[in-house]
mmCIF file of N, CA and C in Angstrom:
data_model
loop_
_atom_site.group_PDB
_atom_site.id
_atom_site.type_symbol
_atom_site.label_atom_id
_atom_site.label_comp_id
_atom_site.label_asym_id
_atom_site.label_seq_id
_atom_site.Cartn_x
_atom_site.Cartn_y
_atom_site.Cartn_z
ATOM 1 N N UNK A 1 -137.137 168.161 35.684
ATOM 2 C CA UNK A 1 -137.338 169.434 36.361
ATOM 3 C C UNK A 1 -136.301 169.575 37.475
ATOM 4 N N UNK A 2 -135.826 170.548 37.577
ATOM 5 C CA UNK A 2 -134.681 170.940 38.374
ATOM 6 C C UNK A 2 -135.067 171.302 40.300
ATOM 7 N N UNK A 3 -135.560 170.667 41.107
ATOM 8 C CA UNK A 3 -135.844 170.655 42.364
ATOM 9 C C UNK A 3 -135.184 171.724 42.514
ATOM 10 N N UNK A 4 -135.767 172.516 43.849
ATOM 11 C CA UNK A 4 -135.101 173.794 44.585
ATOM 12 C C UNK A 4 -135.702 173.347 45.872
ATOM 13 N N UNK A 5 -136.539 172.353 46.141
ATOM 14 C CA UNK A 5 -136.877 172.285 47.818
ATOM 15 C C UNK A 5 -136.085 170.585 47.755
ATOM 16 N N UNK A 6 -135.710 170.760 49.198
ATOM 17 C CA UNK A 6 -134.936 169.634 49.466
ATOM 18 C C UNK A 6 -135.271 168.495 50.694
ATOM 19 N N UNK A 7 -135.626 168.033 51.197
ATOM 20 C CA UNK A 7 -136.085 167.178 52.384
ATOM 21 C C UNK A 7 -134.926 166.219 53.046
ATOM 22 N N UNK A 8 -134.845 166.928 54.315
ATOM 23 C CA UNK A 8 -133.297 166.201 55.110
ATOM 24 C C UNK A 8 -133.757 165.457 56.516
ATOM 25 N N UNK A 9 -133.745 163.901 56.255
ATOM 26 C CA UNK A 9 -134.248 163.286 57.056
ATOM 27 C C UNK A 9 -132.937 163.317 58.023
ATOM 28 N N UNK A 10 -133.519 163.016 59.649
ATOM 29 C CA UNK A 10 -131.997 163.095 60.593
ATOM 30 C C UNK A 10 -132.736 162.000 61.543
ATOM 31 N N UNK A 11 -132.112 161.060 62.243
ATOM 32 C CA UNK A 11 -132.369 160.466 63.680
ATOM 33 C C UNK A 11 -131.961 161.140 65.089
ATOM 34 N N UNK A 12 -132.587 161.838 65.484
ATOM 35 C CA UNK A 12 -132.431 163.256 67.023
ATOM 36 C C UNK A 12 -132.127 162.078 67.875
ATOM 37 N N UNK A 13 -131.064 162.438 68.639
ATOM 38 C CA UNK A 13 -131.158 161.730 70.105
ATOM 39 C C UNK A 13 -131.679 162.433 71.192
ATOM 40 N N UNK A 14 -131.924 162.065 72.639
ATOM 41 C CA UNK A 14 -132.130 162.835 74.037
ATOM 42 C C UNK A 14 -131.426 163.702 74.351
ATOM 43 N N UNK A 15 -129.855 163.015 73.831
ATOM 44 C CA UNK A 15 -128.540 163.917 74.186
ATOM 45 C C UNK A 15 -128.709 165.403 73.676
ATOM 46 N N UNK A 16 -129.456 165.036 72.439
ATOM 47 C CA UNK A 16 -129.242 166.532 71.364
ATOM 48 C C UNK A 16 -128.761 166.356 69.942
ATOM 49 N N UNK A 17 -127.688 165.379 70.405
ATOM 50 C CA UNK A 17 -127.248 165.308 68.818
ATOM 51 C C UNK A 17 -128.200 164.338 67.684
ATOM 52 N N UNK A 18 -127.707 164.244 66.224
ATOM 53 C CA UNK A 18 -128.547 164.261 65.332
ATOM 54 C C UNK A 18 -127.498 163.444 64.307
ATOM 55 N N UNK A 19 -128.131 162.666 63.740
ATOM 56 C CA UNK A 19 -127.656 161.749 62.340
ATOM 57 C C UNK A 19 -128.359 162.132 61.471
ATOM 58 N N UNK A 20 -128.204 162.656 59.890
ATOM 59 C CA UNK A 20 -128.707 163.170 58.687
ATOM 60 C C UNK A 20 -128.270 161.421 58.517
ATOM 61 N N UNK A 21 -129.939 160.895 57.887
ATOM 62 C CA UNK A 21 -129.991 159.649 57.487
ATOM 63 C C UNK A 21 -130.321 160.300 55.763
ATOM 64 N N UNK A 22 -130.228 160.968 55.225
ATOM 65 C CA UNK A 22 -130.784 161.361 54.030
ATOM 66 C C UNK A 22 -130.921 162.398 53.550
ATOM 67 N N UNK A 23 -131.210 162.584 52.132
ATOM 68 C CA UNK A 23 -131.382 164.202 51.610
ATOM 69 C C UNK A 23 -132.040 163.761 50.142
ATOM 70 N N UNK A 24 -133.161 163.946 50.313
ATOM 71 C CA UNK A 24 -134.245 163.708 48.684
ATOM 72 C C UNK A 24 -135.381 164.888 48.323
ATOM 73 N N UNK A 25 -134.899 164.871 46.997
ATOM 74 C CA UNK A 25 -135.599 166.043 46.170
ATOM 75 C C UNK A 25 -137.058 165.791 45.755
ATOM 76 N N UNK A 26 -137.583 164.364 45.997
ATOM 77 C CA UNK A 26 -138.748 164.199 45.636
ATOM 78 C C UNK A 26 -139.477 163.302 46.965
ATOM 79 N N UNK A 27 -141.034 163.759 46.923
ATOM 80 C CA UNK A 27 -141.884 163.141 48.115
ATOM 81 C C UNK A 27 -141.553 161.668 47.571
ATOM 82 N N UNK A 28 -141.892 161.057 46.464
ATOM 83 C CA UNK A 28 -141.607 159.473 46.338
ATOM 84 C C UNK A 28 -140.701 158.876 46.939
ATOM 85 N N UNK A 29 -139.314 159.591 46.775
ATOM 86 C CA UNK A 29 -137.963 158.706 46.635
ATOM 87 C C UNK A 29 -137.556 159.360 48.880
ATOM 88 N N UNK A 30 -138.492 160.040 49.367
ATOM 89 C CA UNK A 30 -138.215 160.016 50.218
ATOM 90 C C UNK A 30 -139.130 159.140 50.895
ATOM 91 N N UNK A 31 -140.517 159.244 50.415
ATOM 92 C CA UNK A 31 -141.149 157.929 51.311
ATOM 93 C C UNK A 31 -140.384 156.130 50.907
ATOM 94 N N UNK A 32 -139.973 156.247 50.123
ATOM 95 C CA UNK A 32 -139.522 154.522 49.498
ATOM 96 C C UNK A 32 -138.158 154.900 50.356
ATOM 97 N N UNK A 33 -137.159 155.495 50.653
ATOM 98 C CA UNK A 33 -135.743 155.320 51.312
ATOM 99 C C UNK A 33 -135.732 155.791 52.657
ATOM 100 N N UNK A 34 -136.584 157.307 52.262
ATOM 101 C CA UNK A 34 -135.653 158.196 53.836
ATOM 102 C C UNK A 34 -136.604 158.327 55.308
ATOM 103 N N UNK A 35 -137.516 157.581 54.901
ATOM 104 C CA UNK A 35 -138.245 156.946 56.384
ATOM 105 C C UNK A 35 -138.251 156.057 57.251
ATOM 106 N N UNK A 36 -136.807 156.078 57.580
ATOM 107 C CA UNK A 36 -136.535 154.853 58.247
ATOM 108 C C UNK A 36 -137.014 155.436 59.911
ATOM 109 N N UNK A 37 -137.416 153.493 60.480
ATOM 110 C CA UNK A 37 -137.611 154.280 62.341
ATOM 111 C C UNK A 37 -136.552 154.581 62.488
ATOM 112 N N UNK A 38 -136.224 155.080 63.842
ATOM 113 C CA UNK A 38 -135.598 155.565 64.419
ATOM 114 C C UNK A 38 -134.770 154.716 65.325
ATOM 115 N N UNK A 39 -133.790 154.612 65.895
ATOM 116 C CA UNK A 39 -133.553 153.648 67.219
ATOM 117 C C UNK A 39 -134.777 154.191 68.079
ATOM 118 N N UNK A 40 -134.847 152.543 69.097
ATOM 119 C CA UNK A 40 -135.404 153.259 69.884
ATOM 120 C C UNK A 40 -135.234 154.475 71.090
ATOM 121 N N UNK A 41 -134.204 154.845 71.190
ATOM 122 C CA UNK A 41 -133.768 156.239 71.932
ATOM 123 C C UNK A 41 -134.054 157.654 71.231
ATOM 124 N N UNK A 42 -134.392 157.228 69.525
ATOM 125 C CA UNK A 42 -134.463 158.393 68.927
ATOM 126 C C UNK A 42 -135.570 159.117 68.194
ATOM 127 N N UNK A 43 -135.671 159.651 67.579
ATOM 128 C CA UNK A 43 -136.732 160.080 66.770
ATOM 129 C C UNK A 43 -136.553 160.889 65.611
ATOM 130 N N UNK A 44 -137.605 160.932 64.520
ATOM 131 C CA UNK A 44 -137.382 161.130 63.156
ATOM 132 C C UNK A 44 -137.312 162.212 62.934
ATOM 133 N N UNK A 45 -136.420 163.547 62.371
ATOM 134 C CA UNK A 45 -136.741 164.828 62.367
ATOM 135 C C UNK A 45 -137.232 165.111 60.784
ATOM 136 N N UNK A 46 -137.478 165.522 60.159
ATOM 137 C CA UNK A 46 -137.824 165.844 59.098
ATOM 138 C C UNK A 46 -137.799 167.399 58.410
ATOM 139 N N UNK A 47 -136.540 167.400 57.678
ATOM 140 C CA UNK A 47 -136.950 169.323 57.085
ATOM 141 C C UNK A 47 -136.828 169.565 55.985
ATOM 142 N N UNK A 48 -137.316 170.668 55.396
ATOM 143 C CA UNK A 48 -137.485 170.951 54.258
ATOM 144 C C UNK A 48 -137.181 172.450 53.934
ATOM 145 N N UNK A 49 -136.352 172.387 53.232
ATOM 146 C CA UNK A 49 -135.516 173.464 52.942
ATOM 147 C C UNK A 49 -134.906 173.595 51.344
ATOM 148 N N UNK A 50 -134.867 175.165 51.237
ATOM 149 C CA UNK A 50 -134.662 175.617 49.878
ATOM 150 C C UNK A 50 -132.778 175.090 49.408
ATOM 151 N N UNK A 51 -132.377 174.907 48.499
ATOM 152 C CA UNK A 51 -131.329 174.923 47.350
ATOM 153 C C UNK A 51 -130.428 175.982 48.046
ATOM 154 N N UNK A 52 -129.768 176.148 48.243
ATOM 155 C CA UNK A 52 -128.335 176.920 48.200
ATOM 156 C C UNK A 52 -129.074 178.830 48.615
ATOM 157 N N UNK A 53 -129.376 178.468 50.318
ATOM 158 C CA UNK A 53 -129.751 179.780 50.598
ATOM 159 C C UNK A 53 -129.231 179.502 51.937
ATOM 160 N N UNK A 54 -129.263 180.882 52.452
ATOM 161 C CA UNK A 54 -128.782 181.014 53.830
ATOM 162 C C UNK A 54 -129.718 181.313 54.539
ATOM 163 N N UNK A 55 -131.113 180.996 54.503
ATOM 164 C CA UNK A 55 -132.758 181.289 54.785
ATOM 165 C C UNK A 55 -132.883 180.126 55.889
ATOM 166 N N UNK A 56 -133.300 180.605 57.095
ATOM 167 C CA UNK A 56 -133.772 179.167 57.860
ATOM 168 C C UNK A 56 -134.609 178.187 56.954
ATOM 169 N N UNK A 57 -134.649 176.974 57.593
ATOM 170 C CA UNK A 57 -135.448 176.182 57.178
ATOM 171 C C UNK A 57 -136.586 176.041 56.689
ATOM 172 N N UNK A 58 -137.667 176.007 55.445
ATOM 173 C CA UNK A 58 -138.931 176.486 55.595
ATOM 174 C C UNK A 58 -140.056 175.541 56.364
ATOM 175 N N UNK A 59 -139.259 174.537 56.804
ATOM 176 C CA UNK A 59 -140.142 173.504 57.566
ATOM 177 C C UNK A 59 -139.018 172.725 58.829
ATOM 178 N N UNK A 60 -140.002 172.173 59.702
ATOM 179 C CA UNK A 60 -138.818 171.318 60.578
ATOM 180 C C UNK A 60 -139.902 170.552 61.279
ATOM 181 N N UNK A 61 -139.998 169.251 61.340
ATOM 182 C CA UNK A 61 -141.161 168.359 61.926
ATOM 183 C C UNK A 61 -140.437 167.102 62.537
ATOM 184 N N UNK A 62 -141.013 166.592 63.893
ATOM 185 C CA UNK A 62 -140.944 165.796 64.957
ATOM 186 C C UNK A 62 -141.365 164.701 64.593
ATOM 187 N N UNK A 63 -141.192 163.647 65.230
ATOM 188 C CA UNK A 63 -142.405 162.725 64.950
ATOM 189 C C UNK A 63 -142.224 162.481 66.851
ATOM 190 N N UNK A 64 -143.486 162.470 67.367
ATOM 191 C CA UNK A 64 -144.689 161.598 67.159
ATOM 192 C C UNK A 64 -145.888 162.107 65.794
ATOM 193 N N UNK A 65 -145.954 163.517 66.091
ATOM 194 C CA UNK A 65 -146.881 163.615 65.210
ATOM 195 C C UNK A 65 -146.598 164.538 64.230
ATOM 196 N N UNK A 66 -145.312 165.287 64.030
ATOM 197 C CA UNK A 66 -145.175 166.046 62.625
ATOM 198 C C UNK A 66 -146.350 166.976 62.367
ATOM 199 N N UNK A 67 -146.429 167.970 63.405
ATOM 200 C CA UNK A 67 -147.519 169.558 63.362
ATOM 201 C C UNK A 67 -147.400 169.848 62.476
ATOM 202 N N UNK A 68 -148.570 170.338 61.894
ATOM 203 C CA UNK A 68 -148.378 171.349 60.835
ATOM 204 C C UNK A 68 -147.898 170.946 59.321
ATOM 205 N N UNK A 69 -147.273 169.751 59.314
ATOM 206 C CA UNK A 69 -146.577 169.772 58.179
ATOM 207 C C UNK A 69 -147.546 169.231 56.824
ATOM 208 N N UNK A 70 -148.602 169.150 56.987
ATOM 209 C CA UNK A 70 -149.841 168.576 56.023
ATOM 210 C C UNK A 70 -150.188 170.740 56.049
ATOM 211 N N UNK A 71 -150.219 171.307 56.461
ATOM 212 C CA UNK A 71 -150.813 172.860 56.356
ATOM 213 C C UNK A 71 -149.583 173.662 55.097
ATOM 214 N N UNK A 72 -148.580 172.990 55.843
ATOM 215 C CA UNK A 72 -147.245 174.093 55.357
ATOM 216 C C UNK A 72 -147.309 173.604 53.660
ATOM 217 N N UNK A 73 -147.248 172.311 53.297
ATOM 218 C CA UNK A 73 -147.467 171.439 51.945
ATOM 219 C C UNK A 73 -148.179 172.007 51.051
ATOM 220 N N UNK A 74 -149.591 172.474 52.010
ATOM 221 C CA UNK A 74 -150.619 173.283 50.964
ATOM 222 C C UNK A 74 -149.867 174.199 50.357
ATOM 223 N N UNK A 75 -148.898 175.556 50.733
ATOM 224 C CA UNK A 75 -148.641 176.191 49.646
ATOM 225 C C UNK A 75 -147.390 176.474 48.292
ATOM 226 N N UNK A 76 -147.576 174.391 48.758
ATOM 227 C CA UNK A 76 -146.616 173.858 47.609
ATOM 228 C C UNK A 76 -147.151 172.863 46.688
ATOM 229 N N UNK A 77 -148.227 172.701 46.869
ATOM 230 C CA UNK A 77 -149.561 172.147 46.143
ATOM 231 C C UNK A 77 -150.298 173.376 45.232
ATOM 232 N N UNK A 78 -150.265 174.674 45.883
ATOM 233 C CA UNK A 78 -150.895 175.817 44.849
ATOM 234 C C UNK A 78 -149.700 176.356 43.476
ATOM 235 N N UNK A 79 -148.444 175.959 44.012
ATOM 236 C CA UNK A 79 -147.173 176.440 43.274
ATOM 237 C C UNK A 79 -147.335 175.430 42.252
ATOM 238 N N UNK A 80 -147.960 173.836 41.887
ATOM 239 C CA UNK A 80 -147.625 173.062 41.869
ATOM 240 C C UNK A 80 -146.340 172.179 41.980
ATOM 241 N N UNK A 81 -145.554 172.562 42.733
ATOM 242 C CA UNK A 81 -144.204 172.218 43.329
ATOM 243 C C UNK A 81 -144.267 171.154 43.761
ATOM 244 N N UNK A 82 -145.268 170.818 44.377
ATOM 245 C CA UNK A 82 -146.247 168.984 45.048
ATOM 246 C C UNK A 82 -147.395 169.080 44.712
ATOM 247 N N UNK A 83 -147.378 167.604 44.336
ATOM 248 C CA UNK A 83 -148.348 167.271 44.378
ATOM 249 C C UNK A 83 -149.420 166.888 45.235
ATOM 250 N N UNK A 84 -150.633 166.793 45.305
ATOM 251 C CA UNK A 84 -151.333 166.666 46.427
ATOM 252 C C UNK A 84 -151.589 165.220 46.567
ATOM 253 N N UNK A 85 -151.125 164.965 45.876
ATOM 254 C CA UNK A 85 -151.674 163.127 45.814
ATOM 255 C C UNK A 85 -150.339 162.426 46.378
ATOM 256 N N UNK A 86 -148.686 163.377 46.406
ATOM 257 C CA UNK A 86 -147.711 163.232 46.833
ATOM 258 C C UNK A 86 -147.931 163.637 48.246
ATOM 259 N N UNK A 87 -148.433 164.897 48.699
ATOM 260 C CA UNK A 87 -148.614 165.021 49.871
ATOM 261 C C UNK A 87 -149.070 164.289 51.038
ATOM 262 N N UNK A 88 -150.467 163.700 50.580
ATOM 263 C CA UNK A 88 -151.423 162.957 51.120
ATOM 264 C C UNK A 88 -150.694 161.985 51.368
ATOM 265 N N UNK A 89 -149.824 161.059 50.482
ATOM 266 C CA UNK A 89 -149.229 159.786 50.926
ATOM 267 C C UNK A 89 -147.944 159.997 52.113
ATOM 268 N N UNK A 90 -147.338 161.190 51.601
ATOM 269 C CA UNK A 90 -146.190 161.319 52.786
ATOM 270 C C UNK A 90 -147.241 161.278 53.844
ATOM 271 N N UNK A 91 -148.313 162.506 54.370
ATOM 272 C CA UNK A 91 -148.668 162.274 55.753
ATOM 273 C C UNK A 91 -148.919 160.873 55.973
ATOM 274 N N UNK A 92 -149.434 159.447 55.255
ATOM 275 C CA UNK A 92 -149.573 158.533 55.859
ATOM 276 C C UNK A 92 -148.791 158.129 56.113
ATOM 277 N N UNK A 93 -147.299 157.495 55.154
ATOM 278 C CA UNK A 93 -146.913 157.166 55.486
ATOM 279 C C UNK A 93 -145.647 157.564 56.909
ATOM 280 N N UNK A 94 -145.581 158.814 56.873
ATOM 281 C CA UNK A 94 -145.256 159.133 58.382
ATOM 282 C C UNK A 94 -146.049 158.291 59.286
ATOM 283 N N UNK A 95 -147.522 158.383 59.348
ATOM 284 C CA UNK A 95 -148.493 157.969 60.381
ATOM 285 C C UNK A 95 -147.910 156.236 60.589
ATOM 286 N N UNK A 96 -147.817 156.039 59.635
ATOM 287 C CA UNK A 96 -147.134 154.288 59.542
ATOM 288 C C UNK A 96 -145.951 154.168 60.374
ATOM 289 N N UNK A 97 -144.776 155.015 59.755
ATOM 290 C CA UNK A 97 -143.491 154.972 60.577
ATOM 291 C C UNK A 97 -143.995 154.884 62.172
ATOM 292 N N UNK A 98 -144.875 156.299 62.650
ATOM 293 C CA UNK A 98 -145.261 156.123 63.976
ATOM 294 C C UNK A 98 -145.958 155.133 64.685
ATOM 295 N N UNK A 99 -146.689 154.717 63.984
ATOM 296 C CA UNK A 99 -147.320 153.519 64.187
ATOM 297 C C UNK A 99 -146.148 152.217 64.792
ATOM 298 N N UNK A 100 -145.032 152.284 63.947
ATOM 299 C CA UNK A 100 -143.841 150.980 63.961
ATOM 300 C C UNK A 100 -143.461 151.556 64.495
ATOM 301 N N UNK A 101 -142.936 152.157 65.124
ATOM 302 C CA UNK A 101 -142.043 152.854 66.221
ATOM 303 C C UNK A 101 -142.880 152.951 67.429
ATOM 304 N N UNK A 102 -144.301 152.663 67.464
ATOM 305 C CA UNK A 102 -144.827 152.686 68.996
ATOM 306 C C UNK A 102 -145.162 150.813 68.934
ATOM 307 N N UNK A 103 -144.980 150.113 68.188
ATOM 308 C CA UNK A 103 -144.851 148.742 68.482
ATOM 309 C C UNK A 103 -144.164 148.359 69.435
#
C-alpha cells in the first residue's frame, strides 16, 4: 500500500534549532528506529504530515507529554489508515521514551 502520511522525528534544542533524526511511513518501523531519546538538552518533536503538499503539518507533538496526539490518530483509525492496535502502542511507547529520558 502506497503511504501518503509521513512521520518526521527531529531532536529540538533550547536554542531553537532542530535535527530531523528520521522520516517513516509506518507506526511499526517508527516505534522500532525513530524513537530515539533525545540529548539531554533536547527533546523529541514528532510530526505527521501528508506526501507532497504545501498544507501545514496535520500534527506536531512535544514530548514530555505529546497532547493530543492519541485524539488526532482517532481519525486515522476511522479511515483505516492506522491501526488502532498501531496507535495504542505508539502512545506507549512514547510514554517509555519519557520515562528514559526522566531517568
Amino acid at each position: 500500500m502506497f503511504r501518503r502520511l509521513y512521520w518526521v522525528t527531529e531532536h529540538v534544542y533550547p536554542t531553537g534549532s532542530s535535527k530531523v533524526i528520521g522520516v517513516y511511513t509506518s507506526i511499526p518501523d517508527l516505534i522500532r528506529h525513530g524513537l530515539q531519546a533525545p540529548p539531554a538538552d533536547g527533546q523529541l518533536r514528532l510530526t505527521l504530515t501528508k506526501l507532497d503538499s504545501a498544507q501545514e503539518p496535520i500534527g506536531c507533538w512535544c514530548e514530555p507529554r505529546f497532547d493530543g496526539l492519541s485524539d488526532c490518530l482517532e481519525q486515522f483509525v476511522c479511515t483505516d489508515e492506522f491501526s488502532r492496535d498501531h496507535c495504542n502502542a505508539l502512545v506507549q511507547a512514547l510514554g517509555r521514551v519519557n520515562h528514559a529520558a526522566a531517568a
